[in-house]
XYZ file of C-alpha atoms in Angstrom:
668
model
C 91.028 64.736 85.452
C 92.106 67.087 82.333
C 95.314 65.357 82.449
C 93.707 61.473 82.576
C 91.173 63.393 79.588
C 94.321 63.823 77.640
C 95.997 60.838 78.052
C 92.829 58.778 77.157
C 92.261 60.985 74.147
C 95.838 60.793 73.153
C 95.554 56.660 73.673
C 92.563 56.604 71.817
C 93.867 58.371 68.726
C 96.728 55.801 68.756
C 94.325 52.890 68.462
C 92.799 54.451 65.593
C 96.828 54.816 63.928
C 96.941 51.094 64.913
C 93.920 49.535 63.658
C 94.807 51.779 60.408
C 97.801 49.654 59.850
C 99.984 52.974 59.673
C 102.011 51.759 62.526
C 102.750 48.270 61.197
C 106.696 48.551 59.777
C 107.182 49.816 63.106
C 105.879 46.882 65.444
C 107.500 44.731 62.831
C 110.828 45.678 64.119
C 110.134 44.863 67.554
C 108.966 41.218 67.013
C 111.087 38.454 65.704
C 109.557 37.525 62.168
C 107.946 33.968 61.341
C 109.819 31.317 58.817
C 107.901 29.674 56.713
C 105.522 27.122 57.893
C 105.663 28.676 61.076
C 102.273 29.090 62.963
C 101.952 32.843 63.452
C 102.385 34.572 66.370
C 99.382 35.123 68.584
C 98.225 38.394 69.687
C 95.870 39.868 71.753
C 91.908 40.295 70.918
C 91.034 43.426 69.606
C 89.373 44.675 72.256
C 91.685 44.108 74.605
C 94.711 45.462 72.846
C 92.453 48.795 72.998
C 92.159 48.306 75.943
C 95.520 48.263 77.334
C 96.655 50.682 74.541
C 94.264 53.241 76.674
C 95.491 52.159 80.116
C 99.123 52.393 79.266
C 98.659 56.002 77.756
C 96.361 57.111 80.591
C 99.460 55.365 83.295
C 101.832 57.641 81.656
C 99.736 60.737 81.687
C 99.309 60.457 84.811
C 102.750 59.536 86.167
C 103.994 62.469 83.833
C 101.779 65.102 85.925
C 102.388 63.587 89.124
C 106.040 63.143 88.974
C 107.159 65.539 86.612
C 108.693 65.087 83.026
C 112.134 65.036 84.480
C 111.551 62.404 87.382
C 109.186 60.201 85.696
C 111.913 60.033 82.570
C 113.648 57.044 84.122
C 110.781 55.167 85.141
C 109.182 55.367 81.928
C 112.363 54.029 80.143
C 113.008 51.996 82.118
C 109.489 50.459 81.531
C 110.087 51.255 77.903
C 113.206 48.628 77.881
C 111.666 46.276 79.725
C 108.901 46.121 77.528
C 111.202 46.051 74.299
C 112.916 43.163 75.264
C 110.081 41.625 76.449
C 108.348 42.000 73.305
C 111.514 40.104 71.598
C 111.940 37.505 74.109
C 107.701 36.723 73.911
C 107.541 36.631 70.328
C 111.443 34.569 70.189
C 109.935 31.720 72.397
C 106.588 32.089 73.153
C 105.370 32.942 69.411
C 103.678 35.821 70.914
C 102.975 39.424 70.319
C 102.254 41.874 73.142
C 101.856 45.016 70.587
C 104.876 46.369 72.013
C 104.682 49.356 69.356
C 101.379 50.316 69.939
C 101.572 50.313 73.488
C 105.197 52.394 73.544
C 102.962 54.764 71.070
C 100.537 55.122 72.942
C 102.486 55.861 76.132
C 104.381 58.396 74.299
C 101.180 60.245 73.231
C 100.025 60.367 76.180
C 103.184 61.770 77.610
C 103.295 64.410 75.108
C 99.158 65.270 75.137
C 100.069 65.954 79.584
C 103.389 67.419 79.460
C 101.945 70.255 76.623
C 98.768 70.783 78.785
C 101.329 71.208 81.789
C 103.432 73.507 79.743
C 100.166 75.309 78.469
C 99.115 75.735 82.312
C 102.631 77.535 83.784
C 102.737 79.396 80.449
C 99.316 80.662 81.031
C 99.828 81.467 84.870
C 102.954 83.255 83.751
C 101.145 85.296 81.603
C 98.664 86.607 83.552
C 101.234 87.525 86.519
C 102.813 89.464 83.908
C 99.885 90.927 82.868
C 99.088 92.119 86.124
C 102.315 93.106 87.456
C 102.972 95.193 84.179
C 99.519 97.107 84.382
C 99.696 97.615 87.850
C 98.556 101.510 88.676
C 100.898 102.349 91.053
C 103.383 101.615 87.930
C 101.899 102.548 84.607
C 98.835 105.423 84.663
C 97.595 106.794 81.411
C 99.148 109.921 81.448
C 102.622 109.051 82.952
C 103.932 108.189 79.272
C 103.326 110.852 77.118
C 104.103 113.456 80.464
C 107.310 111.941 81.165
C 108.224 111.521 77.403
C 107.134 115.754 77.030
C 109.596 116.298 80.296
C 112.911 114.584 79.038
C 112.859 116.517 75.827
C 112.034 119.786 78.134
C 115.182 118.776 80.144
C 117.415 118.202 77.008
C 115.896 121.527 75.759
C 117.807 123.582 79.256
C 120.789 122.163 78.475
C 121.372 121.704 74.658
C 120.728 124.659 72.245
C 118.341 122.826 70.410
C 115.836 124.127 67.997
C 113.935 120.840 67.673
C 114.162 117.534 69.399
C 112.162 114.261 68.470
C 111.396 110.861 69.795
C 110.415 108.021 67.490
C 109.111 104.386 68.124
C 108.614 101.762 65.530
C 105.297 100.861 64.479
C 103.906 97.534 63.758
C 105.808 97.133 60.475
C 109.024 98.734 61.468
C 108.886 102.151 60.455
C 109.673 104.947 62.624
C 107.206 107.544 63.663
C 107.161 110.541 65.727
C 105.633 109.468 69.336
C 106.815 113.083 71.181
C 107.931 116.298 69.756
C 109.192 119.361 71.357
C 110.353 122.604 69.663
C 112.174 125.556 70.903
C 110.052 127.978 69.003
C 106.848 127.546 68.768
C 106.194 129.808 66.084
C 108.877 128.661 63.361
C 106.996 128.257 60.088
C 107.376 125.096 58.474
C 110.383 125.420 55.398
C 108.430 124.643 51.348
C 110.815 121.593 51.241
C 110.165 120.330 54.874
C 108.856 116.926 53.740
C 111.938 116.006 51.876
C 113.888 117.200 54.755
C 112.057 114.977 57.252
C 112.173 112.150 55.244
C 116.339 113.028 55.238
C 115.782 112.478 59.482
C 113.827 109.674 59.409
C 116.893 108.055 57.375
C 118.993 109.643 59.653
C 117.324 107.577 62.560
C 117.157 104.674 61.052
C 120.740 104.351 60.147
C 121.020 105.113 64.275
C 118.663 102.496 65.354
C 120.564 99.999 63.125
C 124.114 100.996 63.673
C 123.064 100.692 67.392
C 125.192 104.438 67.626
C 125.255 107.894 67.390
C 125.015 109.547 64.274
C 125.714 112.734 63.204
C 124.847 115.251 60.186
C 126.520 118.014 60.202
C 124.956 121.722 58.879
C 123.970 121.784 55.504
C 124.091 118.209 55.410
C 120.631 118.175 54.811
C 119.893 121.822 56.121
C 121.082 124.573 57.934
C 120.772 123.336 61.890
C 122.947 119.826 62.597
C 121.404 116.931 63.226
C 121.815 114.280 65.674
C 120.470 110.846 66.022
C 121.098 108.284 68.333
C 119.760 104.930 69.337
C 117.431 105.085 72.677
C 118.226 101.434 74.571
C 117.851 100.161 77.870
C 119.380 96.561 78.262
C 120.561 96.036 75.055
C 117.576 96.582 73.638
C 116.825 99.725 71.141
C 112.816 100.536 71.664
C 113.282 103.552 69.272
C 115.271 106.896 68.149
C 115.918 110.120 69.320
C 116.532 113.200 66.988
C 117.966 116.132 68.195
C 118.297 119.693 65.500
C 121.226 121.786 66.980
C 122.171 125.454 66.342
C 125.207 124.543 67.293
C 127.927 121.910 66.687
C 127.503 118.513 68.892
C 129.775 118.771 71.625
C 131.064 115.025 72.264
C 131.369 115.739 76.341
C 127.282 116.118 76.060
C 127.425 111.839 74.812
C 127.226 110.551 78.557
C 124.606 112.741 79.467
C 122.612 111.813 75.906
C 123.142 108.000 76.755
C 121.806 108.691 80.358
C 118.826 110.335 78.568
C 118.215 108.365 76.322
C 117.741 105.259 79.115
C 115.527 107.052 80.389
C 113.439 107.709 77.422
C 113.756 103.819 76.292
C 111.396 103.309 79.818
C 109.456 105.630 79.212
C 108.517 104.169 75.559
C 108.748 100.620 77.220
C 105.883 101.877 80.175
C 103.726 103.105 77.719
C 104.045 99.863 75.625
C 102.879 97.973 78.950
C 100.091 99.798 79.195
C 98.772 99.915 75.306
C 99.557 96.310 75.004
C 97.952 93.126 77.177
C 99.860 89.568 76.257
C 97.363 86.881 74.796
C 96.737 84.111 77.182
C 95.172 81.744 74.625
C 98.538 80.520 72.733
C 101.612 79.611 74.854
C 104.951 81.536 74.330
C 106.977 78.600 72.874
C 103.982 78.532 69.846
C 103.048 81.690 69.423
C 105.769 84.636 68.324
C 103.404 87.207 68.713
C 103.045 86.469 72.375
C 106.488 85.897 72.952
C 106.984 89.131 71.619
C 104.777 90.855 73.709
C 106.025 89.077 77.156
C 109.593 90.102 76.151
C 108.623 93.920 76.231
C 107.004 93.118 79.441
C 109.814 91.952 80.510
C 112.149 94.761 79.394
C 109.379 97.260 81.072
C 109.912 95.395 84.528
C 113.509 95.538 84.209
C 113.146 99.525 83.565
C 110.702 99.725 86.716
C 113.358 97.844 88.383
C 116.437 99.929 87.396
C 114.590 102.976 88.505
C 113.528 101.621 91.503
C 116.845 101.001 92.302
C 117.638 104.575 92.186
C 116.029 105.447 95.447
C 119.391 103.275 97.311
C 121.445 105.672 95.359
C 119.891 108.575 96.757
C 119.924 107.044 100.423
C 123.792 106.401 99.800
C 124.365 109.731 99.629
C 122.891 111.267 102.511
C 124.400 112.062 106.062
C 121.672 110.303 107.665
C 122.417 106.800 108.531
C 119.539 103.797 106.873
C 119.150 100.626 106.930
C 116.306 98.282 105.042
C 115.409 94.721 106.858
C 113.099 92.444 105.390
C 110.190 90.826 107.691
C 112.907 87.890 107.993
C 115.156 90.098 109.769
C 117.770 89.811 106.857
C 119.407 93.400 105.641
C 118.654 94.642 102.796
C 120.454 97.614 102.505
C 123.065 99.509 104.154
C 124.482 103.051 103.111
C 127.790 104.018 104.364
C 126.614 106.247 107.191
C 124.585 103.126 108.597
C 127.876 101.048 108.830
C 129.679 104.245 110.404
C 127.490 104.648 112.815
C 127.589 101.197 114.139
C 131.582 100.768 114.033
C 131.469 98.231 111.984
C 133.617 97.022 108.748
C 131.925 95.959 105.498
C 132.623 92.540 105.554
C 130.931 92.517 109.143
C 127.908 94.355 107.399
C 127.756 91.464 105.188
C 126.674 88.853 108.014
C 124.564 91.146 110.025
C 120.596 90.543 110.363
C 118.108 93.204 111.971
C 119.119 92.149 115.478
C 122.732 92.053 115.034
C 122.530 95.404 113.669
C 120.625 97.039 115.991
C 122.717 95.463 118.993
C 124.681 98.015 118.230
C 123.112 100.644 119.491
C 122.392 99.270 122.456
C 122.284 101.796 125.479
C 120.286 102.497 128.480
C 116.905 103.428 126.942
C 117.579 100.982 124.649
C 118.965 97.484 125.693
C 116.557 95.108 124.497
C 116.003 95.549 120.468
C 113.580 92.729 120.160
C 111.014 94.371 122.777
C 111.249 97.457 120.040
C 110.968 95.274 117.039
C 108.238 93.336 118.592
C 106.515 96.635 119.549
C 106.642 98.260 116.208
C 105.588 94.954 114.428
C 102.170 94.440 116.913
C 101.477 98.171 116.359
C 102.233 99.329 113.153
C 103.596 102.486 114.950
C 107.300 103.828 114.649
C 109.832 103.351 117.537
C 111.720 106.456 117.964
C 114.588 106.646 121.499
C 117.262 109.027 121.569
C 120.773 107.147 122.562
C 123.250 108.450 124.335
C 127.061 107.159 124.333
C 128.983 109.264 127.117
C 132.191 106.982 126.289
C 132.518 108.134 122.793
C 130.742 111.521 123.727
C 127.799 110.937 120.865
C 123.964 111.798 120.928
C 122.295 109.034 118.379
C 118.555 109.255 117.494
C 117.296 105.707 116.660
C 114.026 105.397 114.491
C 112.321 102.145 113.652
C 109.411 102.138 111.496
C 107.190 99.742 108.776
C 107.457 100.345 105.207
C 104.015 99.336 104.150
C 101.919 99.773 100.530
C 99.754 102.576 101.353
C 103.094 104.516 102.342
C 104.053 104.260 98.727
C 101.111 105.133 97.016
C 99.694 107.569 98.899
C 102.485 109.325 101.874
C 100.627 108.648 104.593
C 102.151 107.549 108.202
C 99.982 105.524 109.536
C 101.189 101.750 110.425
C 98.971 98.333 109.295
C 97.471 98.412 112.439
C 95.240 101.544 112.057
C 93.996 100.632 108.310
C 97.688 101.065 106.803
C 98.823 98.865 104.008
C 100.405 95.632 104.125
C 103.568 95.917 105.508
C 106.617 95.361 103.433
C 109.715 95.309 105.818
C 111.972 97.448 108.204
C 112.860 100.403 107.997
C 115.755 101.460 110.313
C 117.502 105.389 110.602
C 119.703 106.496 113.063
C 120.877 110.470 113.124
C 123.925 111.832 115.062
C 122.256 114.666 116.622
C 125.280 115.169 119.272
C 126.098 118.924 117.749
C 122.457 119.941 117.910
C 122.324 118.619 121.703
C 125.432 120.502 122.369
C 123.796 123.776 120.813
C 120.870 123.186 122.660
C 122.357 122.890 126.119
C 124.145 126.301 125.345
C 121.055 127.791 124.297
C 118.990 126.390 127.217
C 122.208 127.655 129.706
C 121.892 130.771 128.195
C 118.044 131.232 129.143
C 118.347 129.794 132.300
C 121.049 132.339 133.107
C 119.056 135.194 131.558
C 116.030 134.382 133.364
C 117.870 133.916 136.687
C 118.731 137.382 136.162
C 115.118 138.499 135.244
C 114.007 136.898 138.833
C 115.738 139.621 141.196
C 114.480 142.717 139.589
C 111.379 141.110 139.073
C 111.018 140.583 142.948
C 112.210 143.642 144.321
C 109.738 145.462 141.694
C 106.554 142.993 142.986
C 107.738 143.637 146.695
C 107.958 147.579 146.149
C 104.705 147.904 144.423
C 103.294 145.549 147.262
C 104.597 147.979 150.147
C 103.383 151.082 148.147
C 99.666 149.352 147.717
C 99.292 149.382 151.430
C 99.686 152.860 151.667
C 96.231 154.313 152.663
C 97.161 157.939 151.324
C 97.402 157.118 148.204
C 95.205 158.698 145.310
C 93.190 155.852 143.690
C 94.820 156.443 140.208
C 97.921 155.723 141.833
C 97.105 152.860 143.503
C 95.587 151.470 140.066
C 98.893 152.095 138.733
C 100.647 150.793 140.965
C 98.378 147.244 141.254
C 98.909 146.822 137.405
C 102.521 146.968 138.108
C 102.546 144.410 140.558
C 99.925 142.212 138.779
C 102.643 142.344 135.235
C 105.573 141.763 137.487
C 103.609 138.502 139.025
C 102.591 137.125 135.492
C 106.259 137.939 134.476
C 107.615 135.663 137.284
C 105.307 133.085 136.245
C 106.253 133.071 132.549
C 109.835 132.491 133.668
C 109.216 130.190 136.202
C 107.240 127.786 133.364
C 110.133 128.803 130.843
C 112.278 127.500 132.885
C 110.683 124.180 134.142
C 110.441 123.800 129.899
C 113.989 124.741 129.567
C 115.463 122.154 131.976
C 113.309 119.349 130.247
C 114.831 120.713 126.894
C 118.280 120.388 128.721
C 117.418 116.699 129.363
C 118.119 117.225 133.019
C 116.981 113.921 134.189
C 118.267 113.234 137.391
C 114.858 115.161 138.778
C 112.787 112.836 136.896
C 111.550 109.469 138.603
C 110.071 107.155 136.364
C 107.794 105.072 138.389
C 104.772 102.554 137.891
C 101.841 104.709 137.318
C 98.189 104.633 136.649
C 97.102 107.524 134.735
C 93.175 106.990 134.999
C 93.911 107.046 138.861
C 95.906 110.041 138.698
C 93.412 111.569 136.225
C 91.126 111.441 139.081
C 93.545 112.851 141.718
C 93.825 115.842 139.592
C 89.905 116.101 138.435
C 89.446 116.524 142.687
C 92.063 118.942 142.869
C 90.819 121.014 139.836
C 86.852 121.135 141.019
C 87.229 124.367 143.322
C 88.176 126.066 139.902
C 85.436 124.406 137.474
C 82.922 125.377 140.260
C 83.552 129.173 139.553
C 82.300 128.838 136.258
C 79.769 126.026 136.973
C 81.629 123.399 134.663
C 81.316 119.876 135.349
C 84.489 117.902 135.308
C 83.379 114.477 134.212
C 85.998 111.169 134.798
C 84.951 108.480 132.009
C 85.195 105.248 133.511
C 86.757 102.179 131.376
C 87.809 98.919 131.843
C 91.008 98.144 133.572
C 94.118 99.996 132.030
C 98.088 99.234 132.452
C 100.510 101.331 134.626
C 103.097 103.219 132.461
C 106.652 104.711 133.232
C 106.473 108.205 134.159
C 107.505 111.034 136.915
C 104.303 111.070 138.656
C 105.100 115.221 139.585
C 105.611 116.218 135.757
C 102.367 113.878 134.434
C 100.397 115.642 137.035
C 101.561 119.424 135.629
C 100.361 118.128 132.532
C 97.269 116.832 133.231
C 96.586 120.248 135.659
C 97.873 122.278 132.691
C 95.395 121.140 129.819
C 92.515 120.732 132.896
C 93.050 124.637 133.583
C 93.101 125.377 129.746
C 89.939 123.325 128.928
C 88.250 125.384 132.054
C 89.611 128.648 131.323
C 88.419 128.456 127.364
C 84.975 127.312 128.037
C 81.791 128.851 128.385
C 80.056 128.891 131.771
C 77.910 125.563 132.611
C 79.358 123.451 129.869
C 81.253 119.984 130.558
C 84.871 119.214 130.721
C 85.267 115.001 130.434
C 88.580 112.795 131.274
C 88.650 110.286 129.641
C 91.514 107.314 130.049
C 92.059 104.063 127.473
C 93.734 101.476 126.309
C 95.240 101.621 122.782
C 97.707 98.951 121.558
C 101.228 99.524 123.085
C 100.081 103.292 124.569
C 97.649 104.400 126.913
C 95.955 107.233 126.097
C 94.866 110.785 128.017
C 92.132 112.624 126.168
C 90.546 115.862 127.551
C 87.364 116.939 125.587
C 85.574 120.684 126.057
C 82.793 122.307 124.685
C 84.535 125.336 124.689
C 85.896 128.322 121.544
C 87.540 125.758 119.868
C 91.541 126.373 118.198
C 91.324 127.916 114.554
C 92.814 125.638 111.732
C 95.419 127.727 110.993
C 96.835 127.614 115.154
C 96.334 123.959 115.193
C 100.036 122.897 113.868
C 101.338 126.128 115.892
C 99.873 125.840 119.393
C 102.484 123.566 120.919
C 105.084 126.172 120.183
C 106.821 128.275 122.805
C 105.145 131.742 123.353
C 102.357 131.347 120.539
C 99.080 132.383 121.917
C 95.899 131.587 119.790
C 94.114 134.928 118.634
C 90.309 134.004 118.138
C 88.030 135.899 115.933
C 86.815 139.711 117.073
C 89.099 138.747 120.300
C 92.543 139.725 121.398
C 95.382 137.303 122.361
C 94.933 135.969 126.085
C 97.034 138.391 128.057
C 97.139 136.029 130.624
C 98.293 133.112 129.087
C 102.559 132.683 128.894
C 101.710 130.785 125.720
C 104.087 127.998 127.406
C 101.446 125.495 129.188
C 101.158 123.761 126.228
C 105.295 123.809 125.222
C 105.667 122.347 128.419
C 103.059 119.654 128.457
C 104.627 118.564 124.871
C 108.023 118.783 126.498
C 107.352 116.302 129.047
C 105.377 113.965 127.291
C 108.138 113.880 124.412
C 110.596 113.303 127.453
C 108.489 109.848 128.771
C 108.450 108.875 124.819
C 105.109 109.537 123.979
C 102.983 111.902 121.746
C 100.787 114.642 121.689
C 97.828 115.448 119.622
C 94.745 117.893 119.032
C 91.310 117.836 117.081
C 89.124 120.794 117.556
C 86.574 122.711 115.525
C 86.154 126.315 116.666
C 82.749 127.399 118.262
C 81.865 123.444 119.241
C 85.197 122.530 121.588
C 88.472 120.938 121.707
C 89.920 117.568 122.643
C 93.519 117.503 123.927
C 95.500 114.275 124.059
C 98.253 112.350 125.119
C 99.735 108.869 124.992
C 102.536 107.313 127.067
C 103.966 103.741 126.387
C 102.133 101.149 128.356
C 104.758 98.780 130.890
């Protein structure tokens, strides 16, 4: 509607010009001149001519708006030529004037009006997008520009013998003015001739900007210091100057370093400029030098941001771990050399890989369907982690597939978008070679197992002889007490060794005894609750199974998961006050089944939360000694079992109000 209105106005203006006789000379070029004595050419009535001009203008404007200027050029050009020929023929043979010139002028004016409107719309949208992008809070912040300039000068002070460093930037009339300054000696006094020296230093910086080269004024040329002025540029555009006042002669080997620091200073100046200036969308860039200049500044700033963001890829190239980034359409965006080496492909093959082609290179027994792993990551937003074993090449790799989201980049949280995180951006794939680590762990576990087995023999003898001594009725009471302590402590040591050996076996990855079967965790929880009821009744603690909707099975070893539940329930009972309640609930969370044991016990102090899964760690509560009955291995065993099943553990606790221990396993 706006386009038609503009075309109508253009047609009306053409009508006014025609009626004023301003295009009579142009009009006569497209009709055959009438000789003397011949009847004059017959033209349309005035009202009809006005309507035709407006109609042609609106039609031409509508065609341009719908088809665009390029596609409508041939249609309108053909119509122009056809009408011009028709005008000449009609005036020659029929003596009729079809007012070609006003019609053509109306069409041209309608096309121009609509095309200018289209350009204005596109220009306004571009201006809004540039403003929106260049003012994003994660790219530009109020204090970032000055702070980063100060940091740049501080860096120069650490590597150069500086008395003073100053950053200049042109003001609105093109004069260089200081925007950041750092002195080596903050207590230095101003010389009497400081103003004259300052003017000469500014002139030195002007020469550097105009020549786009480093300009050096040797000692005594301006003052006793050696002064170095260099332009600060980014992407070929000079945005200011850097003045360095040195105690010693300038070392030419520092040119490369200064060029790199100067580029960073230029990007910081552009960042601050983008924060302070905002494009004016009232005038299109093609008719406003001010808008065009501001837009150029904004694009330079965005170019600087893109340059800095490319640093991340360069850093990944230096890591020993293998990294790859893949877009959400499966296209590989980045591969570092370590990933190419781990996937055992060439650089040429890497160019043609997509996400699934890359993951196919890591297929193994526990990772035989990459598409399922990708689907799980997309649906849940949670990382997919597996340990991949390749016996044929004696290698063990650790694979992690995750989604990078907007919130991760801004606040560093690790939650997926399914749990309230930001919009997903791309896949991040990490592969780590843990072969040597696994060999070391196996060696350590073997040694620990050997030592533990060797300890069992003397402990069995100690416990056996202690029990025999306790059977002697003639033994004094005090000696009997000592013998009982020996027996109890030897039994506790035996239990600790048994648990420690179980953890060691799991850490070593002895999976020949682990049998994964479809297992309903809610049914298993009810069985364990029934088993632990006698223990709970001794403290008058009520065990509650919280029913839930249908729970899908998981692939797990029933014996190991039963031990996990029993240890968690035993802890909940042991560390809860009498006459309290322990609740066991099983729920489905996205692609995992989660079991939670909640008690109203003593709770775990905040400073112990992160350490309770460590081996031999025992919680010391305020005013209490560490539990001597505890081995410090129960929760370590729980975590190791759950990790072996590809699950995760978590704990929430508040001192004096109870704890909530949970573990989650992938559903089938």
